[in-house]
Every structure is written in structure tokens, then in C-alpha cells.
PDB file of N, CA and C in Angstrom:
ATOM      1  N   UNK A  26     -66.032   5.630  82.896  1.00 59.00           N
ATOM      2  CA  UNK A  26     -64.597   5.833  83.042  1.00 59.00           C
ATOM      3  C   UNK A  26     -64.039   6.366  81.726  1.00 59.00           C
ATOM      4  N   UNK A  27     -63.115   7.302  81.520  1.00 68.00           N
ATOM      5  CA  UNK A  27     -62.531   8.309  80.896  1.00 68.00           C
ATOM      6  C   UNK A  27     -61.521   7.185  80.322  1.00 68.00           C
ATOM      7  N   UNK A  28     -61.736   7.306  79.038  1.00 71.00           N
ATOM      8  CA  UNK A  28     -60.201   6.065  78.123  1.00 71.00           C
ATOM      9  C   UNK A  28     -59.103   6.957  78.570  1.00 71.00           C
ATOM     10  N   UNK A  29     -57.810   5.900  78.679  1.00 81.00           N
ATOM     11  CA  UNK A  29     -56.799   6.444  79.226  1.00 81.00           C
ATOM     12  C   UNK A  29     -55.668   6.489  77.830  1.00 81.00           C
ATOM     13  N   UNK A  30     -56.353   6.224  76.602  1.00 79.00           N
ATOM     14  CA  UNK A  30     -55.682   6.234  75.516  1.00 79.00           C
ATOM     15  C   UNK A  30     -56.195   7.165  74.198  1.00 79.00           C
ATOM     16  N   UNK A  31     -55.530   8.290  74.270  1.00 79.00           N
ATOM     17  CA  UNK A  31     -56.042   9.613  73.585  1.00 79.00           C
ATOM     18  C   UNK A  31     -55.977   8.881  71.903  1.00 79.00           C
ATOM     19  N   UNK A  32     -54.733   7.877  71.776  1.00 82.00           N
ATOM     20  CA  UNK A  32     -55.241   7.623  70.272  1.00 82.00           C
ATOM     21  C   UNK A  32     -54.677   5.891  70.083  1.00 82.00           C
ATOM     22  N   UNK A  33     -55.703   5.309  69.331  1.00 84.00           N
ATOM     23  CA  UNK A  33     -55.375   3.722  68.929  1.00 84.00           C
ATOM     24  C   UNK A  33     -54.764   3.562  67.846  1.00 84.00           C
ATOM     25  N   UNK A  34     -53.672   2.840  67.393  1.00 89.00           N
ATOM     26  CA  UNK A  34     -53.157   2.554  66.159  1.00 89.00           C
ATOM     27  C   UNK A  34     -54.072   1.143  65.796  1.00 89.00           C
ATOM     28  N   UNK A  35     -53.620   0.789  64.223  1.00 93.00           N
ATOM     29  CA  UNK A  35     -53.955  -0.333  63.690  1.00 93.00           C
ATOM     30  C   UNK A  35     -52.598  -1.000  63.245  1.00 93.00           C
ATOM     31  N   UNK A  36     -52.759  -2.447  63.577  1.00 94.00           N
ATOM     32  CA  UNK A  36     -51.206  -2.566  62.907  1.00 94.00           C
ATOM     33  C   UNK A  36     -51.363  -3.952  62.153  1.00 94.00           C
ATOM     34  N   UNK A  37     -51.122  -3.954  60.922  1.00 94.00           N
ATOM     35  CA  UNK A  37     -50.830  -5.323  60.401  1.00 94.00           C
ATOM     36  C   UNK A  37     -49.809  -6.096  60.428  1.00 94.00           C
ATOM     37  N   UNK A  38     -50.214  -7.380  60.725  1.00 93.00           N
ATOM     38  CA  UNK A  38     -49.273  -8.577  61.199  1.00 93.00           C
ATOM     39  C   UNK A  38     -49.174  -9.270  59.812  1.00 93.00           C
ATOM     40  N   UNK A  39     -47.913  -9.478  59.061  1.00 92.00           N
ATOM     41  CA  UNK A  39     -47.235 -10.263  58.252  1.00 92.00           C
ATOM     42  C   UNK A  39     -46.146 -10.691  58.871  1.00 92.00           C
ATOM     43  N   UNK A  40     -45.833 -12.058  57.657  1.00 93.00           N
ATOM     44  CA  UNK A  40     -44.739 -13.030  57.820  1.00 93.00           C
ATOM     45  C   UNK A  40     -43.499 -12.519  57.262  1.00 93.00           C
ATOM     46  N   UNK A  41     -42.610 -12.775  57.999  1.00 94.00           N
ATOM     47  CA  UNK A  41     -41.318 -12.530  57.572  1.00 94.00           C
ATOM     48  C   UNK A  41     -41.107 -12.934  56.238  1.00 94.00           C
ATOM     49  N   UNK A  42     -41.190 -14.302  56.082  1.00 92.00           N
ATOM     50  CA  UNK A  42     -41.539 -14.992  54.389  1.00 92.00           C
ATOM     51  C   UNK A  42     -41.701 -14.069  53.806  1.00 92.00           C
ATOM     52  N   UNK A  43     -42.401 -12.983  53.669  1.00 93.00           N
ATOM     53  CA  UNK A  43     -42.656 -12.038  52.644  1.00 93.00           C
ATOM     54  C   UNK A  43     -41.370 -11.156  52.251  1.00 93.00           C
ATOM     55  N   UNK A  44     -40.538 -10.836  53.326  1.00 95.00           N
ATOM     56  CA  UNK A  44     -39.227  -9.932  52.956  1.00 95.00           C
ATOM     57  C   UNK A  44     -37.818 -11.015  52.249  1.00 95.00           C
ATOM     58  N   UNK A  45     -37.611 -10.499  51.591  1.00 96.00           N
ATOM     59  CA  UNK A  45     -36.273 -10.871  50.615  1.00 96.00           C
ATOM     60  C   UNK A  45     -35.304 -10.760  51.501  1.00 96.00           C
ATOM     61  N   UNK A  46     -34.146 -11.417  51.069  1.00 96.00           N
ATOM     62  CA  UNK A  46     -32.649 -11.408  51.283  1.00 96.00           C
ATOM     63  C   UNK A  46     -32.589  -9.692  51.707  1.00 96.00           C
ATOM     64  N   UNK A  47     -32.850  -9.223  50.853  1.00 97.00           N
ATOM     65  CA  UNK A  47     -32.268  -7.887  50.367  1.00 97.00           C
ATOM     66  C   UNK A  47     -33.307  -7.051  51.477  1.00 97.00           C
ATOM     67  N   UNK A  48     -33.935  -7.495  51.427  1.00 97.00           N
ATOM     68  CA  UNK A  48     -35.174  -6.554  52.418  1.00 97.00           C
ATOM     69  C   UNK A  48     -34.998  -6.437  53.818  1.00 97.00           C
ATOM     70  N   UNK A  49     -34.337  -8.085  54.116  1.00 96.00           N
ATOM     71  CA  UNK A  49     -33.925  -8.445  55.691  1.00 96.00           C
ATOM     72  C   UNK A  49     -32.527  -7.043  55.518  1.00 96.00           C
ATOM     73  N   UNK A  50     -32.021  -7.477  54.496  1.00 96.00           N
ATOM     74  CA  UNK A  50     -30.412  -6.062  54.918  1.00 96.00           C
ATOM     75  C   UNK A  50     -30.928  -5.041  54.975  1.00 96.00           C
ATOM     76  N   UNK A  51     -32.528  -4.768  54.080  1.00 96.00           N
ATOM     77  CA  UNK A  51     -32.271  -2.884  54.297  1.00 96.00           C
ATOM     78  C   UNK A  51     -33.041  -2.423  55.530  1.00 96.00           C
ATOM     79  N   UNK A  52     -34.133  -3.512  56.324  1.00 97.00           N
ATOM     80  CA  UNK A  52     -34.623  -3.224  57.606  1.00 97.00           C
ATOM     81  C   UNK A  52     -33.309  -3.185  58.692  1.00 97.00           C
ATOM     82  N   UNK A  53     -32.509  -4.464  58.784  1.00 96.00           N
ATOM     83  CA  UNK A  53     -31.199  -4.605  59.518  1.00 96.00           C
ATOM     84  C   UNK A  53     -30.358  -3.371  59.340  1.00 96.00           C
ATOM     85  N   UNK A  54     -30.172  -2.565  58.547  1.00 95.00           N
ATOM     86  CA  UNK A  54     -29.504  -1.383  58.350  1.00 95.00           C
ATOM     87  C   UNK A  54     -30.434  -0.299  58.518  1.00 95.00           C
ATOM     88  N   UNK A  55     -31.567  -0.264  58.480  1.00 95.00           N
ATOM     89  CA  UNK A  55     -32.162   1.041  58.627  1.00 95.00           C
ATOM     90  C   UNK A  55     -32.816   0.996  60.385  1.00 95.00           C
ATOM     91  N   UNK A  56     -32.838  -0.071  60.892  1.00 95.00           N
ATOM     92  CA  UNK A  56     -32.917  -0.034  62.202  1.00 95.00           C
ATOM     93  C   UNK A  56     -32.322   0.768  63.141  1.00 95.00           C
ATOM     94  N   UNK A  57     -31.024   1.162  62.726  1.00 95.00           N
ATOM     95  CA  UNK A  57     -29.807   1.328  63.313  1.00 95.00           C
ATOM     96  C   UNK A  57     -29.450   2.434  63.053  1.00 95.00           C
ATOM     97  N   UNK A  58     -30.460   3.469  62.469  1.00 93.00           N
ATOM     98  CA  UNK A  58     -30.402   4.678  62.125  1.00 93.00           C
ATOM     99  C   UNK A  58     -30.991   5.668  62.879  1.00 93.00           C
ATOM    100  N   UNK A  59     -30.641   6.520  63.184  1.00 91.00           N
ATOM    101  CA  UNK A  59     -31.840   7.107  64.179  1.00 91.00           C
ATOM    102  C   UNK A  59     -33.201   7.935  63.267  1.00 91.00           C
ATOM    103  N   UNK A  60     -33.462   8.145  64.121  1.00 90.00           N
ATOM    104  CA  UNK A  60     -35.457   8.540  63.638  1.00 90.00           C
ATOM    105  C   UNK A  60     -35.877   7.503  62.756  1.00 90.00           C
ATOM    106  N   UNK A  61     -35.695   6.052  62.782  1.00 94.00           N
ATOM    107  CA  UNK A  61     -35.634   5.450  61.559  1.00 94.00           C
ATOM    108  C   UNK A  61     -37.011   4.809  61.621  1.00 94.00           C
ATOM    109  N   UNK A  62     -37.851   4.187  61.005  1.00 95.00           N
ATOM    110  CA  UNK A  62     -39.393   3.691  60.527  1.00 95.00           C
ATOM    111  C   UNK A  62     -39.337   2.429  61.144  1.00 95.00           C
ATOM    112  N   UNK A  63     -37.548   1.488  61.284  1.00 97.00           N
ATOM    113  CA  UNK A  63     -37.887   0.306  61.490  1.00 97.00           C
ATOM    114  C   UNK A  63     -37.682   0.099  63.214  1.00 97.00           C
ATOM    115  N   UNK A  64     -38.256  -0.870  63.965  1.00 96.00           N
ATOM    116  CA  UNK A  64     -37.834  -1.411  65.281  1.00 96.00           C
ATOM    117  C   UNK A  64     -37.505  -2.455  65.195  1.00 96.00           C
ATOM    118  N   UNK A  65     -36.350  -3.547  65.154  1.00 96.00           N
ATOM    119  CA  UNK A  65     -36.113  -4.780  65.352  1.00 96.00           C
ATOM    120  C   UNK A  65     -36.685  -5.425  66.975  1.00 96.00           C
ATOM    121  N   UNK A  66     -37.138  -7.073  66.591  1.00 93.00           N
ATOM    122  CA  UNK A  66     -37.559  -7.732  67.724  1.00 93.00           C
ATOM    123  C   UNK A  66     -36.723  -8.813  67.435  1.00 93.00           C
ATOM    124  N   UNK A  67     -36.757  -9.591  68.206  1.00 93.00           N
ATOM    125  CA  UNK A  67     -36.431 -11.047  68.105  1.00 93.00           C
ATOM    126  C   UNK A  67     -37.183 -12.128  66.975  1.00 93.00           C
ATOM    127  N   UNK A  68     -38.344 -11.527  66.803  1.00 93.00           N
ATOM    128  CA  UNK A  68     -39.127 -12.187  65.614  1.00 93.00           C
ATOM    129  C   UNK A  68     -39.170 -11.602  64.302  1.00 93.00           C
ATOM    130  N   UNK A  69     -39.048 -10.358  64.091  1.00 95.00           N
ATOM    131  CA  UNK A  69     -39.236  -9.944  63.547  1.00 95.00           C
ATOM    132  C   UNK A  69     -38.759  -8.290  63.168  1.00 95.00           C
ATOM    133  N   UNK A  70     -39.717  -7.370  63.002  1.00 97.00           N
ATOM    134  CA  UNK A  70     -39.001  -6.011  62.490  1.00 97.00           C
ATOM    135  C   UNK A  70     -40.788  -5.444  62.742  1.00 97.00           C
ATOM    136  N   UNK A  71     -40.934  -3.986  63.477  1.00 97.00           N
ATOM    137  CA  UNK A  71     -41.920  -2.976  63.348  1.00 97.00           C
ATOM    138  C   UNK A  71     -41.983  -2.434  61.810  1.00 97.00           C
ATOM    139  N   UNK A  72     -42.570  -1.932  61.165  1.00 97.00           N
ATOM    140  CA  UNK A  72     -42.459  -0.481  60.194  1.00 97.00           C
ATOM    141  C   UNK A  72     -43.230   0.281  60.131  1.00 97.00           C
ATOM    142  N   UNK A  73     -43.001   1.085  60.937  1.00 97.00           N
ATOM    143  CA  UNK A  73     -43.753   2.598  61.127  1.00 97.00           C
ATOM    144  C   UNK A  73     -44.064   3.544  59.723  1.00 97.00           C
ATOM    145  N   UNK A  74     -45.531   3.217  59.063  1.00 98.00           N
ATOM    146  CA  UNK A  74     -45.956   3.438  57.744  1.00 98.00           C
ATOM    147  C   UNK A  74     -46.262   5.117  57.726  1.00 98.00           C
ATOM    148  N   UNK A  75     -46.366   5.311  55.979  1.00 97.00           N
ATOM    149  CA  UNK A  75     -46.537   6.443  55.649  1.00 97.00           C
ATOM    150  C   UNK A  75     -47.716   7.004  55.508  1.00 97.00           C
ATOM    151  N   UNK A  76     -48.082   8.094  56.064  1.00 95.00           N
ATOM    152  CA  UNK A  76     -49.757   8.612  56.116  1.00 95.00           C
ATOM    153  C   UNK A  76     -50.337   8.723  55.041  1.00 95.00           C
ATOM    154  N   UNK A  77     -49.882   8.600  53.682  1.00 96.00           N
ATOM    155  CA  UNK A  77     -50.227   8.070  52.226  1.00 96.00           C
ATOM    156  C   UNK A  77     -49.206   7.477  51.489  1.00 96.00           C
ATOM    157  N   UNK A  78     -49.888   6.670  50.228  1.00 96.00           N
ATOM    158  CA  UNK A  78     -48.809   6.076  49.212  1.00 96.00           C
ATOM    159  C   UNK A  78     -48.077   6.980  48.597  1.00 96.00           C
ATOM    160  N   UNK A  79     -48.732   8.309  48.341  1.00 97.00           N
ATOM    161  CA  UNK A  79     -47.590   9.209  47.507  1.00 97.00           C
ATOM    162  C   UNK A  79     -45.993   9.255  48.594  1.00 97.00           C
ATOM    163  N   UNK A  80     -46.580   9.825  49.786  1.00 97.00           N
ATOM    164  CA  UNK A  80     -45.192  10.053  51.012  1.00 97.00           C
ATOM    165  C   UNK A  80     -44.647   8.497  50.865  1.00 97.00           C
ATOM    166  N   UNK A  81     -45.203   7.127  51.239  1.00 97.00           N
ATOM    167  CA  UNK A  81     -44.536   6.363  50.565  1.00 97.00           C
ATOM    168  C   UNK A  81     -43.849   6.425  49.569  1.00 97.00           C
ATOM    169  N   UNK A  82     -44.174   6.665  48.593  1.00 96.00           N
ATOM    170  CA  UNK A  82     -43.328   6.638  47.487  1.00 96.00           C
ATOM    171  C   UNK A  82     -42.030   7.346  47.385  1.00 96.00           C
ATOM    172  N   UNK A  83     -42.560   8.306  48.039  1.00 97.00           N
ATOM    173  CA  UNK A  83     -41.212   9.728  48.249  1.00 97.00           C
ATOM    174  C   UNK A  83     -40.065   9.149  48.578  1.00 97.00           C
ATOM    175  N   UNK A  84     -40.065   7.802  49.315  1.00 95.00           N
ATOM    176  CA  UNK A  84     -39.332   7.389  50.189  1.00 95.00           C
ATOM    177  C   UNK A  84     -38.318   6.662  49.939  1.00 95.00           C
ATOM    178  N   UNK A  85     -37.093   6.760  50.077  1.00 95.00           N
ATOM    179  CA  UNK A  85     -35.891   5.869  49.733  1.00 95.00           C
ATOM    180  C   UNK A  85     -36.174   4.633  50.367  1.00 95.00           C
ATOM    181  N   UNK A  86     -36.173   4.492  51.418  1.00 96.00           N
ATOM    182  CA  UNK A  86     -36.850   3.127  51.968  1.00 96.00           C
ATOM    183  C   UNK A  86     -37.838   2.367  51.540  1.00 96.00           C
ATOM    184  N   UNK A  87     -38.721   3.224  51.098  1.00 97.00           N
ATOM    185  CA  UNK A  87     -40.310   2.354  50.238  1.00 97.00           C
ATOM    186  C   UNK A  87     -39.408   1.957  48.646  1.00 97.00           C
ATOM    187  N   UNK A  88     -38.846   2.702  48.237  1.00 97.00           N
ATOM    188  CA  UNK A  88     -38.142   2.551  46.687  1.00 97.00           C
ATOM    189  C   UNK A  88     -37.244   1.865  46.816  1.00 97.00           C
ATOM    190  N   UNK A  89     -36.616   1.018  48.002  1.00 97.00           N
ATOM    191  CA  UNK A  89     -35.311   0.115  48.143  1.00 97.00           C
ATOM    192  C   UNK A  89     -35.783  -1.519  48.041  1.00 97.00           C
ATOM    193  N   UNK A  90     -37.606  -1.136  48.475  1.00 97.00           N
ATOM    194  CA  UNK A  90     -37.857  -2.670  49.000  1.00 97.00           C
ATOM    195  C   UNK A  90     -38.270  -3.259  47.857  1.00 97.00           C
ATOM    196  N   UNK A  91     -38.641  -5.119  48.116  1.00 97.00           N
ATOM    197  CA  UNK A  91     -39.104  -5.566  47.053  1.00 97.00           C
ATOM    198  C   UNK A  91     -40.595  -4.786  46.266  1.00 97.00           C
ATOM    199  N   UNK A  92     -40.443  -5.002  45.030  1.00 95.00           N
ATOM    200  CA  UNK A  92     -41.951  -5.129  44.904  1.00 95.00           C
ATOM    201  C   UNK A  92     -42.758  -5.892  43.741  1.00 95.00           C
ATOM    202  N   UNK A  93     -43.571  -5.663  42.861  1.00 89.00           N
ATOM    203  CA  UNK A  93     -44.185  -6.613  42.920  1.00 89.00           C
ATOM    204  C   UNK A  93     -45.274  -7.021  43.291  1.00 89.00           C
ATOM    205  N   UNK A  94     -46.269  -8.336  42.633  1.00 87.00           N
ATOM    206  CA  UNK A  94     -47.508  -8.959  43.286  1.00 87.00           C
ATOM    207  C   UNK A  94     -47.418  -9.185  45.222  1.00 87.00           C
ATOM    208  N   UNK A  95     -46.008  -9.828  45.543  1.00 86.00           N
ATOM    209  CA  UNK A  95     -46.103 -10.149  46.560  1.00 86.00           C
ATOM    210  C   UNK A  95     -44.855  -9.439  47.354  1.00 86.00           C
ATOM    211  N   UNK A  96     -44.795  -8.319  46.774  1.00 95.00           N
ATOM    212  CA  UNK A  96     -43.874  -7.909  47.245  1.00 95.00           C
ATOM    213  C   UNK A  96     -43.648  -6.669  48.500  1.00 95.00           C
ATOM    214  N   UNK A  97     -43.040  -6.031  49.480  1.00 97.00           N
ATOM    215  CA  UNK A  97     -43.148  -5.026  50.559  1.00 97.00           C
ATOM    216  C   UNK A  97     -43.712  -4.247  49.996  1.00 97.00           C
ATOM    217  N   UNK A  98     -43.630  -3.805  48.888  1.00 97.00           N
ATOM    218  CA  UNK A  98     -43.813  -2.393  48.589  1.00 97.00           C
ATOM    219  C   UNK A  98     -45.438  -2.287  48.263  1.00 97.00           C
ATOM    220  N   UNK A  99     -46.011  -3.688  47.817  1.00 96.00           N
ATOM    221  CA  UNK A  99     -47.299  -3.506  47.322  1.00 96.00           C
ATOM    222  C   UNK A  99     -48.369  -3.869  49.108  1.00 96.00           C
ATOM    223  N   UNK A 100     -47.521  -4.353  49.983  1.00 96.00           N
ATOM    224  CA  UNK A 100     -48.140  -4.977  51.352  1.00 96.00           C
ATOM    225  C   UNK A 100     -48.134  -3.919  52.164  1.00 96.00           C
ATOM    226  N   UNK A 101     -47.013  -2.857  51.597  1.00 97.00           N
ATOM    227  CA  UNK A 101     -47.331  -1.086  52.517  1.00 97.00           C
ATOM    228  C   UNK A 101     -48.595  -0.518  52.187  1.00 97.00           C
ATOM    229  N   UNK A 102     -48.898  -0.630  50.477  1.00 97.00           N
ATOM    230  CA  UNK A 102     -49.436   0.128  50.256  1.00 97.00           C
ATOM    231  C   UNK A 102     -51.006  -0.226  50.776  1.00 97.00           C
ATOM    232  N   UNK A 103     -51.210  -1.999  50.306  1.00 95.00           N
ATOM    233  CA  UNK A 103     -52.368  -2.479  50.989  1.00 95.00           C
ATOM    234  C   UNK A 103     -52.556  -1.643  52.832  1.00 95.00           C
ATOM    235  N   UNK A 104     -51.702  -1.825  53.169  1.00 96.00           N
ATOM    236  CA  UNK A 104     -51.532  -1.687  55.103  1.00 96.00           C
ATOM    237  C   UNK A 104     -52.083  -0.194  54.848  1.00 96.00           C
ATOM    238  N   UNK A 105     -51.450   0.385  54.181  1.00 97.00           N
ATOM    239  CA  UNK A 105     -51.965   2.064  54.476  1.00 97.00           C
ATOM    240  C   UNK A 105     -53.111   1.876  53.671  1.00 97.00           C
ATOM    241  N   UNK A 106     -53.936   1.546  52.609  1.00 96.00           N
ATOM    242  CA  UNK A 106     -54.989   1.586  52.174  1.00 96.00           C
ATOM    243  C   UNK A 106     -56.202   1.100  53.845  1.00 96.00           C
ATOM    244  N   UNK A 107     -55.866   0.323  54.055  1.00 96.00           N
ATOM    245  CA  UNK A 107     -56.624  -0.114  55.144  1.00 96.00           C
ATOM    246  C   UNK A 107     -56.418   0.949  56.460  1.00 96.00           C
ATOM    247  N   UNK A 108     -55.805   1.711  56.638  1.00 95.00           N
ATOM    248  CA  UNK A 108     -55.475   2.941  57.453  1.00 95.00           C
ATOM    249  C   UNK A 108     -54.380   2.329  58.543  1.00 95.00           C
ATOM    250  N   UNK A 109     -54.274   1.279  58.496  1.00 96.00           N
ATOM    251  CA  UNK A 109     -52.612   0.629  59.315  1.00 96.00           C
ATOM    252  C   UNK A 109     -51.785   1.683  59.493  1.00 96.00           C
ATOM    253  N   UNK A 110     -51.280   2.014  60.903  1.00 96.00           N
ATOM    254  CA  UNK A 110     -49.786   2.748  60.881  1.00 96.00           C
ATOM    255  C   UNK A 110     -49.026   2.051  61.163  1.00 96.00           C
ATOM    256  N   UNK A 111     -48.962   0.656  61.182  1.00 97.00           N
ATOM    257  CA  UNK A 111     -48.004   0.084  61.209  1.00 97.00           C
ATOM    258  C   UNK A 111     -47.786  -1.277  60.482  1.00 97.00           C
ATOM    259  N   UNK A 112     -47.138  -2.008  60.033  1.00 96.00           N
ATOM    260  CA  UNK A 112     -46.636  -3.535  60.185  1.00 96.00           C
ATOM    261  C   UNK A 112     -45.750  -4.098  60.756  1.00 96.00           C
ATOM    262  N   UNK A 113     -46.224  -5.580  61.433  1.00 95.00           N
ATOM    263  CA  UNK A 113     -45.301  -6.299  62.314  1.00 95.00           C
ATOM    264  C   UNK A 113     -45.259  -7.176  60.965  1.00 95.00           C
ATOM    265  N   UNK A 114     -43.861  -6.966  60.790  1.00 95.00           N
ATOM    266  CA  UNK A 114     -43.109  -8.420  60.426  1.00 95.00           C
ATOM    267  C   UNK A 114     -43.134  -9.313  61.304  1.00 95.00           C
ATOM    268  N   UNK A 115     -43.686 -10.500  61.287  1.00 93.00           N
ATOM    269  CA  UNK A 115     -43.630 -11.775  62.559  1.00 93.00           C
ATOM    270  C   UNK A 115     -43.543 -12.623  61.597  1.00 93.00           C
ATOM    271  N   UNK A 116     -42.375 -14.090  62.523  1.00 88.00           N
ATOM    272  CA  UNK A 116     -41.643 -14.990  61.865  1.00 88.00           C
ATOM    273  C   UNK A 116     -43.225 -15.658  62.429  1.00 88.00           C
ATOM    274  N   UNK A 117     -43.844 -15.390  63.464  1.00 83.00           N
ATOM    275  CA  UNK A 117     -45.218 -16.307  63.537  1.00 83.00           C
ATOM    276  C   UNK A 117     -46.623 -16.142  62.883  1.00 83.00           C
ATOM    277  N   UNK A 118     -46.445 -15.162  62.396  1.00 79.00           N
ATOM    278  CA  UNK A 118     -47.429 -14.333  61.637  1.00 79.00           C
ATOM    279  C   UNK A 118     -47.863 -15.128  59.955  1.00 79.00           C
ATOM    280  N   UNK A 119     -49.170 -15.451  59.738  1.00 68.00           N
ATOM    281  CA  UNK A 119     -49.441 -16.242  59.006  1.00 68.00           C
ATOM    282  C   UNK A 119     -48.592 -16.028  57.566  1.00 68.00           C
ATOM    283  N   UNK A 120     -49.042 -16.897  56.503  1.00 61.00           N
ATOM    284  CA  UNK A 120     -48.230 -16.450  55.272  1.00 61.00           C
ATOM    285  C   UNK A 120     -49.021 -16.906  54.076  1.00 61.00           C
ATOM    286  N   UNK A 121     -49.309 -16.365  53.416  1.00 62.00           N
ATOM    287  CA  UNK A 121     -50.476 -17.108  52.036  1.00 62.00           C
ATOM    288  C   UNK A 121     -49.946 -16.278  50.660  1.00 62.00           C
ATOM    289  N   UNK A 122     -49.888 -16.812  49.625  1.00 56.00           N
ATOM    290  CA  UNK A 122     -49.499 -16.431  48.539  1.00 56.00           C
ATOM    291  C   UNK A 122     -50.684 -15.865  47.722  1.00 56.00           C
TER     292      UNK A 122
END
């Protein structure tokens, strides 16, 4: 039988815990934008990642978030090192320092 799915994503699951005050406002505001990277859920927030760290970087959105040892900006870059196109922010999604 013929796959009925021409292409698979990878997506990493993190804890909300990881986003700041400031991080929850700039997903909550960039949600609401059109063509925008983020999807809000009830648990959490999608972020539709950059096909490298440089285009990350380019990015007003990647340059707004925390960063840091434990911070968004260094958990994008891990996610896209690992070839992730995505992260789920989940409030159920484990959390380790």
C-alpha cells in the first residue's frame, strides 16, 4: 500500500515552564497575526521553526524571545539542530532544568 503522506514532520514537545512572562505575550500577540509561526491551543502554543539558525536569527520573533542556557531561543536552535519543524509548547509536556 502506497503512504498516503507525501511528507512527515518532527516536532518537539516542551513545557510551557520554559517560556517567560514576556514570551507568553510575544506568542499571545504573534498568534494573532496572520502568516504568523505561532498556533495557540488550550495547552499550549505550536511554533512553526526556521529551516536554519541563521533564518532564525534573521528573525524578530527568534530576537524577541528569552535566551540564554534555558532559554527559547537556545531550545529553537537545539529543535532545528535535531531537524524539528516544529515545537509544541505543552503545559503537559515534561520539564528538566
Amino acid at each position: 500500500m502506497e503512504a498516503m503522506f507525501p511528507e512527515i514532520y518532527l516536532t518537539a514537545a516542551i513545557s510551557t515552564d520554559y517560556l517567560t512572562v514576556e514570551d507568553n505575550k510575544l506568542f499571545e500577540q504573534a498568534h494573532k497575526e496572520p502568516l504568523s509561526r505561532i498556533a495557540k491551543r488550550d495547552t499550549g502554543y505550536f511554533l512553526k521553526l526556521w529551516e536554519t539558525e541563521d533564518d532564525a536569527r534573521e528573525s524578530k520573533l527568534f530576537n524577541a524571545l528569552s535566551s540564554g542556557k534555558n532559554g527559547v531561543q537556545s531550545l529553537i536552535i537545539q529543535a532545528i539542530m535535531i531537524n524539528a519543524s516544529c515545537i509544541e509548547f505543552d503545559c503537559d509536556a515534561g520539564y528538566t532544568v
